[in-house]
mmCIF file of C-alpha atoms in Angstrom:
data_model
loop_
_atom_site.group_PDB
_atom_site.id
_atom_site.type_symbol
_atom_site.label_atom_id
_atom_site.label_comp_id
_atom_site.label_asym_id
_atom_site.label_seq_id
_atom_site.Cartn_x
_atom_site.Cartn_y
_atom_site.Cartn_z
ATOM 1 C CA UNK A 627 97.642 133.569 123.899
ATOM 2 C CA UNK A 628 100.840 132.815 125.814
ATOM 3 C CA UNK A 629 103.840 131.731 123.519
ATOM 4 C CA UNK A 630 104.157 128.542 125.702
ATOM 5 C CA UNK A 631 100.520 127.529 124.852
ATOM 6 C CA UNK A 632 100.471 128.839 121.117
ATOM 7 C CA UNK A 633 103.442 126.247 120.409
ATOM 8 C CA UNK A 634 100.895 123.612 121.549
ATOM 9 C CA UNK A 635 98.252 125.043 119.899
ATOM 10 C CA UNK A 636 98.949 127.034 116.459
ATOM 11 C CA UNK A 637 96.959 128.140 114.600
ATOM 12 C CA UNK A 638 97.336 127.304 110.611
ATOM 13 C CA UNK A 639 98.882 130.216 108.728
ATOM 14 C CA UNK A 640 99.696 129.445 105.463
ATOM 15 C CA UNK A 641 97.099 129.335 102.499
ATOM 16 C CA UNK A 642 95.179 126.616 102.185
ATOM 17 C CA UNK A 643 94.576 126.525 98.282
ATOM 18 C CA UNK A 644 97.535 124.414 98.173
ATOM 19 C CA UNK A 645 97.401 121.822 94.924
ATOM 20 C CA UNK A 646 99.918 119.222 93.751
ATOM 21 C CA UNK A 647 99.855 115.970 91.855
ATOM 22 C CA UNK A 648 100.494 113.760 95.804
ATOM 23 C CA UNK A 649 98.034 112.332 98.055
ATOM 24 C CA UNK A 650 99.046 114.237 101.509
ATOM 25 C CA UNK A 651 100.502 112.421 104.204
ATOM 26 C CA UNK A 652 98.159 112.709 106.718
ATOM 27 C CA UNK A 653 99.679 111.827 110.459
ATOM 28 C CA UNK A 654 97.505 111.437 113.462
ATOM 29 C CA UNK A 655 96.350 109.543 116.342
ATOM 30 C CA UNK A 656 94.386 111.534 118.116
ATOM 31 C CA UNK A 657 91.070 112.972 115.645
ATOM 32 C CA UNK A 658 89.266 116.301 116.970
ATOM 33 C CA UNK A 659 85.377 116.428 116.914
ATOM 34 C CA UNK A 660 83.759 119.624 116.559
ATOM 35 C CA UNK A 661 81.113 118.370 119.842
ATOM 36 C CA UNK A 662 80.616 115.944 122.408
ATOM 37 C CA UNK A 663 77.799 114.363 120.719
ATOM 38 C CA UNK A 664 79.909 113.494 117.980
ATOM 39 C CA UNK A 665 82.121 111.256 119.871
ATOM 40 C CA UNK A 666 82.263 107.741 118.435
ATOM 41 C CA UNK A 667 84.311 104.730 118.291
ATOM 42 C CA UNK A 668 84.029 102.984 115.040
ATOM 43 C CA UNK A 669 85.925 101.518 112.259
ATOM 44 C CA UNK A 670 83.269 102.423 109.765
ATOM 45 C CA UNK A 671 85.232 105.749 108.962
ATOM 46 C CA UNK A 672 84.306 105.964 104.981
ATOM 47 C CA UNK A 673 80.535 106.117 105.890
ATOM 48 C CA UNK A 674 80.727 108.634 109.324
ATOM 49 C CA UNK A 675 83.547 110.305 109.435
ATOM 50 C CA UNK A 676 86.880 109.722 111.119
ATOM 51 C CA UNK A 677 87.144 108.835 114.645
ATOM 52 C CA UNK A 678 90.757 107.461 115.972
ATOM 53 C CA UNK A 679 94.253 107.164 113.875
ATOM 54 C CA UNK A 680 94.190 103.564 114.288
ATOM 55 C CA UNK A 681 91.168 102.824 111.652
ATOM 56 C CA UNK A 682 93.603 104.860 109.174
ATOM 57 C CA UNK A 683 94.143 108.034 108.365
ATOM 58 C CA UNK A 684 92.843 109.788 104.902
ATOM 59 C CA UNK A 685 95.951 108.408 102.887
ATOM 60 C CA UNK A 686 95.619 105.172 104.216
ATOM 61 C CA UNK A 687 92.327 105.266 103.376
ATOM 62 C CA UNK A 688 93.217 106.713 99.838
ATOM 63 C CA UNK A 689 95.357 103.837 99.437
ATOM 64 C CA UNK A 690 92.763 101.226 100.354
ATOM 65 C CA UNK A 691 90.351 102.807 97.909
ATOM 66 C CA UNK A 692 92.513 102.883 95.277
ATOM 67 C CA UNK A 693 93.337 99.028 95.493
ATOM 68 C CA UNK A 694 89.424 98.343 95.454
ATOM 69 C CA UNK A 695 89.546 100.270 92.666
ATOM 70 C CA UNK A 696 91.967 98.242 90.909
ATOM 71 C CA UNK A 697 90.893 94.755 92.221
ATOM 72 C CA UNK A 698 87.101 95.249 91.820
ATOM 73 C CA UNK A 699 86.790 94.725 95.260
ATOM 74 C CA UNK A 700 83.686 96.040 97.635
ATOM 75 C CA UNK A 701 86.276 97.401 100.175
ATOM 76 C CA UNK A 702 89.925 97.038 100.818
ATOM 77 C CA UNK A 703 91.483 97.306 104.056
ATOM 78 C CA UNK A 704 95.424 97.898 104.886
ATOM 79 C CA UNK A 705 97.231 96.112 107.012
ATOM 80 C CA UNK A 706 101.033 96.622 108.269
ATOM 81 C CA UNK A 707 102.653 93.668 105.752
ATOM 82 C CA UNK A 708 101.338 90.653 103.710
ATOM 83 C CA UNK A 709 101.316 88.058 107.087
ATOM 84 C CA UNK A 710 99.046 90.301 108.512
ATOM 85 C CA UNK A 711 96.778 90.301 105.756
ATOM 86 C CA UNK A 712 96.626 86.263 106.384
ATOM 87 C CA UNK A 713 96.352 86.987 109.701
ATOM 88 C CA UNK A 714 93.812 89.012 109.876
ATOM 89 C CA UNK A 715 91.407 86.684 107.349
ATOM 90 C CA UNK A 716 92.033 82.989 109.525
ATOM 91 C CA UNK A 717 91.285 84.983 112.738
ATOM 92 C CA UNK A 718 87.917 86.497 110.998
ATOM 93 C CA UNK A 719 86.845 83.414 109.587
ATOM 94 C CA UNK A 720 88.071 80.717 111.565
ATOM 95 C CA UNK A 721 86.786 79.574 114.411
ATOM 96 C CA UNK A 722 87.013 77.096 116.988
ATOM 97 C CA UNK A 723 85.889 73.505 116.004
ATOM 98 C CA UNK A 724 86.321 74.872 112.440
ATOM 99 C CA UNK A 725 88.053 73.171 109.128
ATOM 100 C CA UNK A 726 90.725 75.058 106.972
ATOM 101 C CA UNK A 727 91.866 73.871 103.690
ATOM 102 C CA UNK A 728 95.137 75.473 102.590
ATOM 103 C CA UNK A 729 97.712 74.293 99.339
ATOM 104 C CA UNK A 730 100.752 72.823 100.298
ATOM 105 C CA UNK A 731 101.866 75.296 98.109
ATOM 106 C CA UNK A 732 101.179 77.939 100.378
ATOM 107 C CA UNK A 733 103.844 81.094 101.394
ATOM 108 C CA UNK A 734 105.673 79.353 104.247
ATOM 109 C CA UNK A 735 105.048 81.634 107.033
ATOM 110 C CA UNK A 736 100.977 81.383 106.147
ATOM 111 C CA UNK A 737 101.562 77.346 106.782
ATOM 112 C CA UNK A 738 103.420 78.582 110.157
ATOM 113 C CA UNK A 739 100.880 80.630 111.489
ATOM 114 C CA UNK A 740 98.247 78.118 109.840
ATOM 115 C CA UNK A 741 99.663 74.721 111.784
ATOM 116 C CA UNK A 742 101.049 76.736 114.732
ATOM 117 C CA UNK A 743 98.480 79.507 116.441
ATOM 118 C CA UNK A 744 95.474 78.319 114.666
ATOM 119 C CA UNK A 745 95.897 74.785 115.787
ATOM 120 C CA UNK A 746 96.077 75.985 119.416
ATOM 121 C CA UNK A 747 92.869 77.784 118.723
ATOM 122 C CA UNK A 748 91.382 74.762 118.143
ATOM 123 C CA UNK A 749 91.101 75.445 114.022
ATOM 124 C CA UNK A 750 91.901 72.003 112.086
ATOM 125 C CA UNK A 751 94.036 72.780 109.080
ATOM 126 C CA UNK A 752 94.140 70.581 106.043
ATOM 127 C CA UNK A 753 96.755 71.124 103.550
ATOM 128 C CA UNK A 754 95.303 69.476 100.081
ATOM 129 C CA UNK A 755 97.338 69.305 96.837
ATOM 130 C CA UNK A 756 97.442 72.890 94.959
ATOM 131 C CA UNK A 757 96.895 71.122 91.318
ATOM 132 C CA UNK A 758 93.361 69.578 92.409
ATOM 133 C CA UNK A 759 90.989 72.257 91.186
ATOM 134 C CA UNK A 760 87.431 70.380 91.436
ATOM 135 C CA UNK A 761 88.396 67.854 93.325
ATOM 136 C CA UNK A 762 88.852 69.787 96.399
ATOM 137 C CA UNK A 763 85.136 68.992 97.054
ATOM 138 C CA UNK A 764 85.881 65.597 98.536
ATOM 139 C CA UNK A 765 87.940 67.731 101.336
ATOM 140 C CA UNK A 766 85.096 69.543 102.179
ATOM 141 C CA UNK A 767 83.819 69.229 105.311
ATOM 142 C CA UNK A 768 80.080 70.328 107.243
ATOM 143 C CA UNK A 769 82.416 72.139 109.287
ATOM 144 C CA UNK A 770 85.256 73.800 106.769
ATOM 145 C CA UNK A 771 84.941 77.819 107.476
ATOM 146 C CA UNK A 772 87.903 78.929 104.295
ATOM 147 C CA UNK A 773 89.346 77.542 101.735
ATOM 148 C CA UNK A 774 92.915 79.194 101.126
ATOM 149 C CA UNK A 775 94.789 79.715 97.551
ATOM 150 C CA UNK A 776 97.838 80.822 96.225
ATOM 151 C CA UNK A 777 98.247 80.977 92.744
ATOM 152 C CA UNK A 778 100.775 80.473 91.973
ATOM 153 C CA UNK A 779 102.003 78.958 94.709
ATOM 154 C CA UNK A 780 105.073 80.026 96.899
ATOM 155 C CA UNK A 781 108.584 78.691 95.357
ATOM 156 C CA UNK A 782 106.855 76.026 93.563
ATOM 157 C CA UNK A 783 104.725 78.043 91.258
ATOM 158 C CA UNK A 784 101.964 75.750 90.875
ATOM 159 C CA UNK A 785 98.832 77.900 89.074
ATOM 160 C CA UNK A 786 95.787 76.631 90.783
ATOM 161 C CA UNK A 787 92.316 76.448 89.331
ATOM 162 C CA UNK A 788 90.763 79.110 91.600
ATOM 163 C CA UNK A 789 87.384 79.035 89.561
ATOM 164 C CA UNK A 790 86.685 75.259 89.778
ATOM 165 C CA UNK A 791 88.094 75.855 93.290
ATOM 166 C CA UNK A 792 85.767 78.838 94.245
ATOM 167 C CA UNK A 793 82.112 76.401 92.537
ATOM 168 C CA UNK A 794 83.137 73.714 94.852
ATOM 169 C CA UNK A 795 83.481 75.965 98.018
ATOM 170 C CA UNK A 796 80.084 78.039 97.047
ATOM 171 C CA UNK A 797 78.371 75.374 96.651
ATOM 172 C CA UNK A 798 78.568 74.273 100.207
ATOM 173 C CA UNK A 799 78.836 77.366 100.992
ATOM 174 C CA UNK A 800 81.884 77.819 101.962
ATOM 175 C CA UNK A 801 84.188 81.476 101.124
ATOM 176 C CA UNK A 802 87.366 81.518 99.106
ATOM 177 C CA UNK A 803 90.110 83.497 99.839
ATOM 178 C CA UNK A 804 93.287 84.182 97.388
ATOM 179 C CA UNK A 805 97.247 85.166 97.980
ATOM 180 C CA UNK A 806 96.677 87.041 95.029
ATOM 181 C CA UNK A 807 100.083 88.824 95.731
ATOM 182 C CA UNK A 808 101.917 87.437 92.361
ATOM 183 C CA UNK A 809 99.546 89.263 90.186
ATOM 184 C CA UNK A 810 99.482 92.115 92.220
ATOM 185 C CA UNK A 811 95.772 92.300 91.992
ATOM 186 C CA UNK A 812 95.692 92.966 87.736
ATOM 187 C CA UNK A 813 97.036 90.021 86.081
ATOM 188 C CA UNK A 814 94.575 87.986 87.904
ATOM 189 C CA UNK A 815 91.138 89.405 88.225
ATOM 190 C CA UNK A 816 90.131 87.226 91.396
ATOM 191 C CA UNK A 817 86.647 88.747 92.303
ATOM 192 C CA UNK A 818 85.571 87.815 88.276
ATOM 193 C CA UNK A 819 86.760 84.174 88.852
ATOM 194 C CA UNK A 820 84.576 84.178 92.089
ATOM 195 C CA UNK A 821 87.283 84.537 94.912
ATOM 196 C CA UNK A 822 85.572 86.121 97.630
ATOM 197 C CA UNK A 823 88.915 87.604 99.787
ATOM 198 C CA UNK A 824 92.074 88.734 97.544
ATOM 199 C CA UNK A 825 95.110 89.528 99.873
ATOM 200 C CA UNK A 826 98.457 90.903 98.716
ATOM 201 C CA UNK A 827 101.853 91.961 100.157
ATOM 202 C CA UNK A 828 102.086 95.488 98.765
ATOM 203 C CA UNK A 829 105.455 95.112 100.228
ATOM 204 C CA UNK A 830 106.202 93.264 96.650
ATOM 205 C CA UNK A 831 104.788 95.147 93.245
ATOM 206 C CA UNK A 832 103.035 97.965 94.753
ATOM 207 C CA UNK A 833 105.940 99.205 97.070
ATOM 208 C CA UNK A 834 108.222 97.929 94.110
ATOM 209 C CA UNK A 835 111.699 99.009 95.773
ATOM 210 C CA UNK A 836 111.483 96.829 98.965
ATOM 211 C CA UNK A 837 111.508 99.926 101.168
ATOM 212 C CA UNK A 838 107.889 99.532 102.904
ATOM 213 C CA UNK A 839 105.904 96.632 104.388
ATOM 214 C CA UNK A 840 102.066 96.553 103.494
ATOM 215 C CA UNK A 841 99.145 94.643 102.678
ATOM 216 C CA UNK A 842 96.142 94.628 101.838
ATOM 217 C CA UNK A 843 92.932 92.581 102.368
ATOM 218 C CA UNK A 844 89.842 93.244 99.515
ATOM 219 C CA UNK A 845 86.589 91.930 100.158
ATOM 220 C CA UNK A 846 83.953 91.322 97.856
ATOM 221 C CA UNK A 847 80.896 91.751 99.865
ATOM 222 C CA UNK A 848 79.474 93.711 102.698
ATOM 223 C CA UNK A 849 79.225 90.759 104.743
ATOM 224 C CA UNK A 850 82.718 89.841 104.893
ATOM 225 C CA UNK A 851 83.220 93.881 104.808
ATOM 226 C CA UNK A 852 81.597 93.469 108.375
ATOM 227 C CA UNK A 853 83.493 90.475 109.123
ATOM 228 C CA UNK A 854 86.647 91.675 108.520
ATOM 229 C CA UNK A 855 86.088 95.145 109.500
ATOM 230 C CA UNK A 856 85.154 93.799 112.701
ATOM 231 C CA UNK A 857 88.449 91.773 113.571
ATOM 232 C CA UNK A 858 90.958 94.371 112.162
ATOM 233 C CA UNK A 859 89.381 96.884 114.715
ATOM 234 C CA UNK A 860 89.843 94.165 117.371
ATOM 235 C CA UNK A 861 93.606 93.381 115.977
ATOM 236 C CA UNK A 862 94.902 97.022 116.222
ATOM 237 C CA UNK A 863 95.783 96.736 112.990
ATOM 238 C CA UNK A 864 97.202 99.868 111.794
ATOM 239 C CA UNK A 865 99.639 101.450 109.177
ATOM 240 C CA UNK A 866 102.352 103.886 108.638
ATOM 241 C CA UNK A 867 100.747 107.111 106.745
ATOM 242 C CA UNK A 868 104.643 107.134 105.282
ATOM 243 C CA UNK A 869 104.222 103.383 104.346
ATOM 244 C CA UNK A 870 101.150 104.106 102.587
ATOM 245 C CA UNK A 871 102.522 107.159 100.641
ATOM 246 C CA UNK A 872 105.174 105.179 99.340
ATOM 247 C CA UNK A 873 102.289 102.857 97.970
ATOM 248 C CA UNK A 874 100.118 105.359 97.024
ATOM 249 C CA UNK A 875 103.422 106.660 94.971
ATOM 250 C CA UNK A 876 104.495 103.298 93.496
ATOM 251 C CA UNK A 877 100.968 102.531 92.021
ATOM 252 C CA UNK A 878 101.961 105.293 89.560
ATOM 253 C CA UNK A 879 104.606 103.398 87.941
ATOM 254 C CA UNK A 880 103.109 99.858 88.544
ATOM 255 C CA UNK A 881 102.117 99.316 84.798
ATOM 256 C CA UNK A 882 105.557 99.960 83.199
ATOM 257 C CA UNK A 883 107.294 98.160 85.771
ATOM 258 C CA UNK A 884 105.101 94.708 85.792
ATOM 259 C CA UNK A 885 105.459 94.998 81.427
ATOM 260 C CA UNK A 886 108.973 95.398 81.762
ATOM 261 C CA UNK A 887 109.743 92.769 84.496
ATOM 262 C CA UNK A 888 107.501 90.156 82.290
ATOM 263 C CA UNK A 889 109.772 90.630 79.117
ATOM 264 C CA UNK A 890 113.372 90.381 80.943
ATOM 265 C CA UNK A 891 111.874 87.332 82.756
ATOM 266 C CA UNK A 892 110.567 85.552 80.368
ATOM 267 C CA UNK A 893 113.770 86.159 78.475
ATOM 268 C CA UNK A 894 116.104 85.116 81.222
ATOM 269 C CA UNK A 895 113.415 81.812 82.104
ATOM 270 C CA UNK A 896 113.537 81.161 78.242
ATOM 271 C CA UNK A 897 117.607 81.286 78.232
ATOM 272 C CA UNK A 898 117.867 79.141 82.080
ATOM 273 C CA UNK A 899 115.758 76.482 79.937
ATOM 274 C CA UNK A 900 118.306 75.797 77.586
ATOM 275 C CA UNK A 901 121.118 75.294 80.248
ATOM 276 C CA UNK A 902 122.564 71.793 80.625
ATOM 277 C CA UNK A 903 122.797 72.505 84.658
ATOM 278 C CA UNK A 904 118.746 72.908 84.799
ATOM 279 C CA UNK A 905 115.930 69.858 84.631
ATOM 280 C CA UNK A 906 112.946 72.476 84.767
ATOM 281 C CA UNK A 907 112.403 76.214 85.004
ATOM 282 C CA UNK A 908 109.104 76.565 87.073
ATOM 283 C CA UNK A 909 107.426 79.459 85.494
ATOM 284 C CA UNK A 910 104.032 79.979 85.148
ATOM 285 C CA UNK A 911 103.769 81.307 81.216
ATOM 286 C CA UNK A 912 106.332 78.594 79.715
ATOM 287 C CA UNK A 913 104.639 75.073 78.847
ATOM 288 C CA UNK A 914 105.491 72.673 81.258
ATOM 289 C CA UNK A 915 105.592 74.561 84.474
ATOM 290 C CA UNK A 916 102.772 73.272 86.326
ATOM 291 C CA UNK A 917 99.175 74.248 85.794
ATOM 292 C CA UNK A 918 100.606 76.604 82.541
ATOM 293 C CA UNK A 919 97.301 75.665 80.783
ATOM 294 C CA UNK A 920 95.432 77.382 83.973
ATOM 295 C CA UNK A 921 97.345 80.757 83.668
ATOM 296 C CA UNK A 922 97.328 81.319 79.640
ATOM 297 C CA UNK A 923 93.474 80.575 80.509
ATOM 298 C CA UNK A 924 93.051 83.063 83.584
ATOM 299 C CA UNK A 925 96.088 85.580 83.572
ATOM 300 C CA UNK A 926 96.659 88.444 81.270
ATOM 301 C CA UNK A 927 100.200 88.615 82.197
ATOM 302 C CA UNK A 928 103.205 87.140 84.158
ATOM 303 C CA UNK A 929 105.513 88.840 86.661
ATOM 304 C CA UNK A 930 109.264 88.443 87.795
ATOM 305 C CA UNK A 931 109.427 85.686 90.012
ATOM 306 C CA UNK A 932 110.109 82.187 89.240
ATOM 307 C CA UNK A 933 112.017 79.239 89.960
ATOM 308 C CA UNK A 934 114.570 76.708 88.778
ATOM 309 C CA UNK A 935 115.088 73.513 89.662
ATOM 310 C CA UNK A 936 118.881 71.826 89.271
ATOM 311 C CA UNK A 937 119.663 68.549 88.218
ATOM 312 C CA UNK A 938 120.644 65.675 90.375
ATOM 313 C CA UNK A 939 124.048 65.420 90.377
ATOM 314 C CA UNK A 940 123.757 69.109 91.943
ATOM 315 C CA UNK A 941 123.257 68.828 95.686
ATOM 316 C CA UNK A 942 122.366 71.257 97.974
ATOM 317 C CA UNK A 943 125.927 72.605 98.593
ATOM 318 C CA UNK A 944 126.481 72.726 95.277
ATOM 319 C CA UNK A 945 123.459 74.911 94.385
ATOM 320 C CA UNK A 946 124.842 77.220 97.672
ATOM 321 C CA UNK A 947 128.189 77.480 95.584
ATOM 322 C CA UNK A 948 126.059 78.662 92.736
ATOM 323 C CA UNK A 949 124.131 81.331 94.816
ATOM 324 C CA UNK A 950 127.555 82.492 96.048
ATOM 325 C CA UNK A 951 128.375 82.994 92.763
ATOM 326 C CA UNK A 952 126.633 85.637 91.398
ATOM 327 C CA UNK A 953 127.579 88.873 91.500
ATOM 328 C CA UNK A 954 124.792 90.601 90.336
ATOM 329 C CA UNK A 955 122.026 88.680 91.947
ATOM 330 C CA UNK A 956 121.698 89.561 95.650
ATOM 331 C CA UNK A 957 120.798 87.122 97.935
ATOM 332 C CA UNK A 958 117.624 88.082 100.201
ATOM 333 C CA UNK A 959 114.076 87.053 101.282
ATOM 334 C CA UNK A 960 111.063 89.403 99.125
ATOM 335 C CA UNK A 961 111.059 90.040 95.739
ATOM 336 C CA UNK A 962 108.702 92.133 93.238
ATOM 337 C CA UNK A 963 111.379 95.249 93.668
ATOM 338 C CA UNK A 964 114.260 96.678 91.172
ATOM 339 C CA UNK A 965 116.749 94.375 92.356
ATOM 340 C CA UNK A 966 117.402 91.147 90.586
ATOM 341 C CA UNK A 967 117.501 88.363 93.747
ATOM 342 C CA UNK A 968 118.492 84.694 93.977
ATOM 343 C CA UNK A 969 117.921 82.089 97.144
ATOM 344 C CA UNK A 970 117.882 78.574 97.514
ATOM 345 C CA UNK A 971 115.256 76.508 99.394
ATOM 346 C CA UNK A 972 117.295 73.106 101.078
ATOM 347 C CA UNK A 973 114.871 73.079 103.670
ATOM 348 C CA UNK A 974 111.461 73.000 101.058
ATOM 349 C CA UNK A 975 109.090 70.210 101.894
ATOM 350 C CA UNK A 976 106.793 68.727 99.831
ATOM 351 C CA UNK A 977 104.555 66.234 99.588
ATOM 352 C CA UNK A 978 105.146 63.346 97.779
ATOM 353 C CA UNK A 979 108.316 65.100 96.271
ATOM 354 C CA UNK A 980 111.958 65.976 97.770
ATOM 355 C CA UNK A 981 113.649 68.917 96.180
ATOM 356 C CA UNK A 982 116.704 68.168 97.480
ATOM 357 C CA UNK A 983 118.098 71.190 98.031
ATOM 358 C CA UNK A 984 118.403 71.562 94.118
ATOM 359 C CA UNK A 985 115.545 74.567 93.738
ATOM 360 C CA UNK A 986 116.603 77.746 93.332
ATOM 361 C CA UNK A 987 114.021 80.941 93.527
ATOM 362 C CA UNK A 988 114.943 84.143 91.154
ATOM 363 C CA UNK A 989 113.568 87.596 91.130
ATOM 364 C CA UNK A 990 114.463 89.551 88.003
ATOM 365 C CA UNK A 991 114.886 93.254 88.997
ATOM 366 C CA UNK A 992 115.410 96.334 86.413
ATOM 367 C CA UNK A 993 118.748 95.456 85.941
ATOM 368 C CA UNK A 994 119.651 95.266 81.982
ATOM 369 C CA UNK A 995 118.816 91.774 80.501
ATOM 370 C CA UNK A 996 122.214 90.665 79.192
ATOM 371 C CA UNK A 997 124.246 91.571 81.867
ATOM 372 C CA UNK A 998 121.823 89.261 84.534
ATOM 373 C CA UNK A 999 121.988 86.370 81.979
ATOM 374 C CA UNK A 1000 125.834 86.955 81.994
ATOM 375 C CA UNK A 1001 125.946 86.748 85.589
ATOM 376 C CA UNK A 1002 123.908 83.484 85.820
ATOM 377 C CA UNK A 1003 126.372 82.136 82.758
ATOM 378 C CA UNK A 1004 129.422 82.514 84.878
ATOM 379 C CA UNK A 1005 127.760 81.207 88.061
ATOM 380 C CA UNK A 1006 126.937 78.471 86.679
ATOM 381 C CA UNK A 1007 129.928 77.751 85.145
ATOM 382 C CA UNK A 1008 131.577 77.888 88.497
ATOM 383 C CA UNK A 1009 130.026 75.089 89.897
#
């Protein structure tokens, strides 16, 4: 074999008994049959065989197994970030002509994509208050194809009750999907408490050092296996094997991270409480924060994100001078990684109630506990 053509095609030298403790990263595009006859072009790659890159490669498919695993799901695909895993279930499951009801409460970019391409599809979109639980049968329609949920809900925190949500929906038939992205699939067990599609943003818990964008979209039957299978082949939906590695690498320290990040924020939600600046800490394990009864009921845990809400005589530049404040807080979009992060909403909309400007979102990182509560003590003493 000429040199020229063995640098295209080499052969593998090294032993192949290799063993470590990592899921390979496995990169590839192209995927080599052995004959002709075996030529096929399917996303169905975990029942015969592997066929093209796009449909993932073995450590994407490692990491979609492993979330199934976790979330009790039938099948779990991945998608490149947390919008995509929206994406990919409104353009499976709606239709045109069809009815969507999704929480006001919803992440904002899901409420984007909801009132702005799925409208022009010809998809009617409802949004319906996130605190109904039962009552969302009287919004269901002969023609509603989903009913969304985010629990809790984006900035707000509102803990819905998915259960009563999920008997109304079946009993007309109608699926249930979840943003199940604040429990990162374990505090919440959504397939038990009848959800029938749990999406999350691996980009938050899972990744856990805001250094990959992921998601993931679990199913719990083979119907909607089908369904969704279907539509992320259509999509072109695939992932980084890099991305997924990272993942695959930050499941490992998942557990201790979510128990630590629930003690340091519940200690830093407990202390924000007691400040004269604040009329309500929005978090879903104290008593008061909306729908509290709901998560000590369903959830065997709470994570690091919550909000605050300032009192009125702080307006919205005020609560900017705040955020400017910190030193140790960063100010960014995300959360769910090591870094503690702080951002104001003055643009947050509402139904039936204005924020004003005066809600404030935190993300408690790894950072130690008295030195983040000393940081939000001087800030707020500026201002």
């Amino acid at each position: 074999m000429h040199w020229r053509t063995r640098l295209v095609q080499p052969q593998a030298l090294a032993p192949a008994d290799f063993k470590s403790l990592t899921v390979p990263t496995h990169r590839a595009s192209t995927v080599l049959f052995e004959r002709q006859a075996d030529v096929r072009d399917g996303w169905r790659q975990d029942e015969h065989g592997y066929t093209y890159g796009v449909y993932g490669t073995p450590t994407a498919l490692e990491l979609g197994a492993r979330i199934a695993q976790l979330e009790k799901a039938h099948h779990t695909f991945v998608v490149p970030g947390g919008q995509a895993a929206i994406a990919l279930v409104y353009l499976a499951l709606g239709r045109a002509g069809s009815h969507v009801l999704v929480p006001h409460s919803a992440y904002g970019p899901n409420l984007k994509l909801a009132r702005g391409m799925l409208e022009r599809f010809g998809v009617t979109i409802e949004g319906y208050d996130p605190l109904i639980g039962a009552g969302i049968a009287d919004l269901i329609r002969a023609d509603t194809a989903l009913v969304w949920t985010e629990s809790p809900g984006s900035v707000t925190m509102e803990i819905q009750d998915v259960p009563a949500i999920c008997a109304a929906a079946h009993a007309r038939g109608v699926p249930v999907a979840l943003d199940n992205t604040y429990a990162a699939g374990v505090l919440f067990d959504a397939f038990a408490h009848g959800v029938d599609i749990s999406i999350q943003a691996l980009t938050k818990y899972v990744g856990g050092h805001s250094d990959l964008l992921l998601g993931t979209v679990s199913v719990a039957t083979a119907e909607l296996k089908t369904r969704l299978g279907d539509a992320h082949q259509q999509l072109g939906l695939a992932v980084s094997p890099d991305d997924c590695t990272l993942a695959l690498r930050g499941l490992q320290t998942l557990a201790l991270r979510l128990d630590h990040l629930e003690r340091a924020t519940l200690e830093i939600a407990r202390w924000l409480r007691e400040q004269p600046q604040i009329e309500a800490v929005y978090h879903p394990a104290l008593p008061g924060s909306p729908g509290h009864e709901i998560w000590a009921r369903d959830f065997t845990g709470s994570a690091s994100v919550f909000s605050i809400l300032f009192k009125p005589d702080y307006d919205a530049a005020r609560v900017a001078g705040f955020i400017d404040a910190l030193q140790l807080f960063r100010i960014g979009m995300s959360w769910g990684g090591v870094t503690s992060l702080a951002l104001s909403y003055p643009e947050l909309k509402r139904p039936h109630r204005d924020y004003a400007g005066r809600l404030v979102r935190l993300n408690i990182g790894l950072e130690a506990v008295d030195e983040l509560i000393a940081d939000l003590a001087q800030a707020l003493a500026r201002v």
